[in-house]
PDB file of C-alpha atoms in Angstrom:
ATOM      1  CA  ARG A 318       0.218   0.136  -0.045  1.00  0.00           C
ATOM      2  CA  VAL A 319       1.420   3.372  -0.831  1.00  0.00           C
ATOM      3  CA  ILE A 320       0.334   6.655   0.892  1.00  0.00           C
ATOM      4  CA  LEU A 321       1.514   9.862  -0.344  1.00  0.00           C
ATOM      5  CA  LEU A 322       1.384  12.594   2.181  1.00  0.00           C
ATOM      6  CA  GLY A 323       2.270  16.354   1.065  1.00  0.00           C
ATOM      7  CA  VAL A 324       3.125  19.490   2.941  1.00  0.00           C
ATOM      8  CA  ASP A 325       0.332  21.147   0.737  1.00  0.00           C
ATOM      9  CA  ASP A 326      -2.393  18.649   1.929  1.00  0.00           C
ATOM     10  CA  GLY A 327      -2.085  20.131   5.597  1.00  0.00           C
ATOM     11  CA  TYR A 328      -1.362  16.391   6.953  1.00  0.00           C
ATOM     12  CA  VAL A 329       2.180  17.257   7.427  1.00  0.00           C
ATOM     13  CA  ASP A 330       3.477  20.300   9.346  1.00  0.00           C
ATOM     14  CA  PRO A 331       6.198  21.836   6.864  1.00  0.00           C
ATOM     15  CA  ALA A 332       8.455  22.217  10.044  1.00  0.00           C
ATOM     16  CA  ALA A 333       8.398  18.663  10.864  1.00  0.00           C
ATOM     17  CA  GLU A 334       8.392  17.324   7.411  1.00  0.00           C
ATOM     18  CA  ALA A 335      12.595  16.480   7.552  1.00  0.00           C
ATOM     19  CA  ALA A 336      11.991  14.860  10.887  1.00  0.00           C
ATOM     20  CA  LEU A 337       9.246  12.755   9.931  1.00  0.00           C
ATOM     21  CA  HIS A 338      10.873  11.532   6.745  1.00  0.00           C
ATOM     22  CA  GLY A 339      13.956  10.660   8.734  1.00  0.00           C
ATOM     23  CA  ALA A 340      11.876   8.631  10.925  1.00  0.00           C
ATOM     24  CA  LEU A 341       9.648   6.791   8.306  1.00  0.00           C
ATOM     25  CA  LYS A 342      13.193   5.986   6.596  1.00  0.00           C
ATOM     26  CA  SER A 343      14.592   4.379   9.778  1.00  0.00           C
ATOM     27  CA  MET A 344      11.602   1.782  10.221  1.00  0.00           C
ATOM     28  CA  PRO A 345      11.886  -1.316   9.119  1.00  0.00           C
ATOM     29  CA  ALA A 346       8.474  -2.079   8.016  1.00  0.00           C
ATOM     30  CA  VAL A 347       8.499   1.175   5.919  1.00  0.00           C
ATOM     31  CA  VAL A 348       9.901   0.148   2.179  1.00  0.00           C
ATOM     32  CA  GLY A 349      10.216   3.447   0.663  1.00  0.00           C
ATOM     33  CA  VAL A 350       9.351   7.249   1.570  1.00  0.00           C
ATOM     34  CA  ALA A 351       8.889   9.916  -0.952  1.00  0.00           C
ATOM     35  CA  ARG A 352       7.598  13.341  -0.968  1.00  0.00           C
ATOM     36  CA  LYS A 353       4.406  13.627  -2.697  1.00  0.00           C
ATOM     37  CA  GLU A 354       5.679  16.867  -4.331  1.00  0.00           C
ATOM     38  CA  ALA A 355       8.796  15.120  -5.456  1.00  0.00           C
ATOM     39  CA  VAL A 356       6.758  12.720  -6.855  1.00  0.00           C
ATOM     40  CA  ILE A 357       4.770  15.032  -8.715  1.00  0.00           C
ATOM     41  CA  GLU A 358       7.783  16.735 -10.392  1.00  0.00           C
ATOM     42  CA  GLN A 359       9.252  13.505 -11.487  1.00  0.00           C
ATOM     43  CA  PHE A 360       6.012  12.372 -12.938  1.00  0.00           C
ATOM     44  CA  ARG A 361       6.012  15.711 -15.050  1.00  0.00           C
ATOM     45  CA  LYS A 362       9.612  15.655 -16.059  1.00  0.00           C
ATOM     46  CA  GLN A 363       8.806  12.153 -17.456  1.00  0.00           C
ATOM     47  CA  SER A 364       5.889  13.139 -19.350  1.00  0.00           C
ATOM     48  CA  ALA A 365       7.693  15.931 -20.766  1.00  0.00           C
ATOM     49  CA  GLN A 366      10.694  13.784 -21.894  1.00  0.00           C
ATOM     50  CA  SER A 367       8.078  11.048 -23.718  1.00  0.00           C
ATOM     51  CA  VAL A 368       6.061  14.030 -25.206  1.00  0.00           C
ATOM     52  CA  THR A 369       9.590  15.372 -26.503  1.00  0.00           C
ATOM     53  CA  ALA A 370      10.695  11.922 -27.711  1.00  0.00           C
ATOM     54  CA  MET A 371       7.476  11.090 -29.464  1.00  0.00           C
ATOM     55  CA  THR A 372       7.353  14.581 -31.121  1.00  0.00           C
ATOM     56  CA  GLN A 373      10.821  14.084 -32.356  1.00  0.00           C
ATOM     57  CA  TRP A 374      10.135  10.492 -33.656  1.00  0.00           C
ATOM     58  CA  SER A 375       6.894  11.830 -35.516  1.00  0.00           C
ATOM     59  CA  LYS A 376       8.747  14.717 -37.223  1.00  0.00           C
ATOM     60  CA  ARG A 377      11.322  12.079 -38.320  1.00  0.00           C
ATOM     61  CA  ILE A 378       8.909   9.487 -39.518  1.00  0.00           C
ATOM     62  CA  THR A 379       7.028  12.445 -41.536  1.00  0.00           C
ATOM     63  CA  ARG A 380      10.376  13.719 -43.047  1.00  0.00           C
ATOM     64  CA  ARG A 381      11.073  10.005 -44.365  1.00  0.00           C
ATOM     65  CA  SER A 382       7.726   9.553 -45.811  1.00  0.00           C
ATOM     66  CA  ARG A 383       7.809  12.739 -47.554  1.00  0.00           C
ATOM     67  CA  THR A 384      11.283  11.866 -49.335  1.00  0.00           C
ATOM     68  CA  PRO A 385      11.013  10.486 -52.733  1.00  0.00           C
ATOM     69  CA  PRO A 386      12.448   6.688 -53.111  1.00  0.00           C
TER      70      PRO A 386
END
């Protein structure tokens, strides 16, 4: 089960965020800890990279199809 808690959600006091992160990471039962803001930022970066890659691929394919044999 994954639970994302963010400072902007009001669940975590911004002043206590670092301490909470450290405490959770030290617990053996907790597999991973990530800030919600960091997860969203990573998603946006990967999405932008995917869009850029697909746009470049599409341009190459379009150029090839217009080139006479």
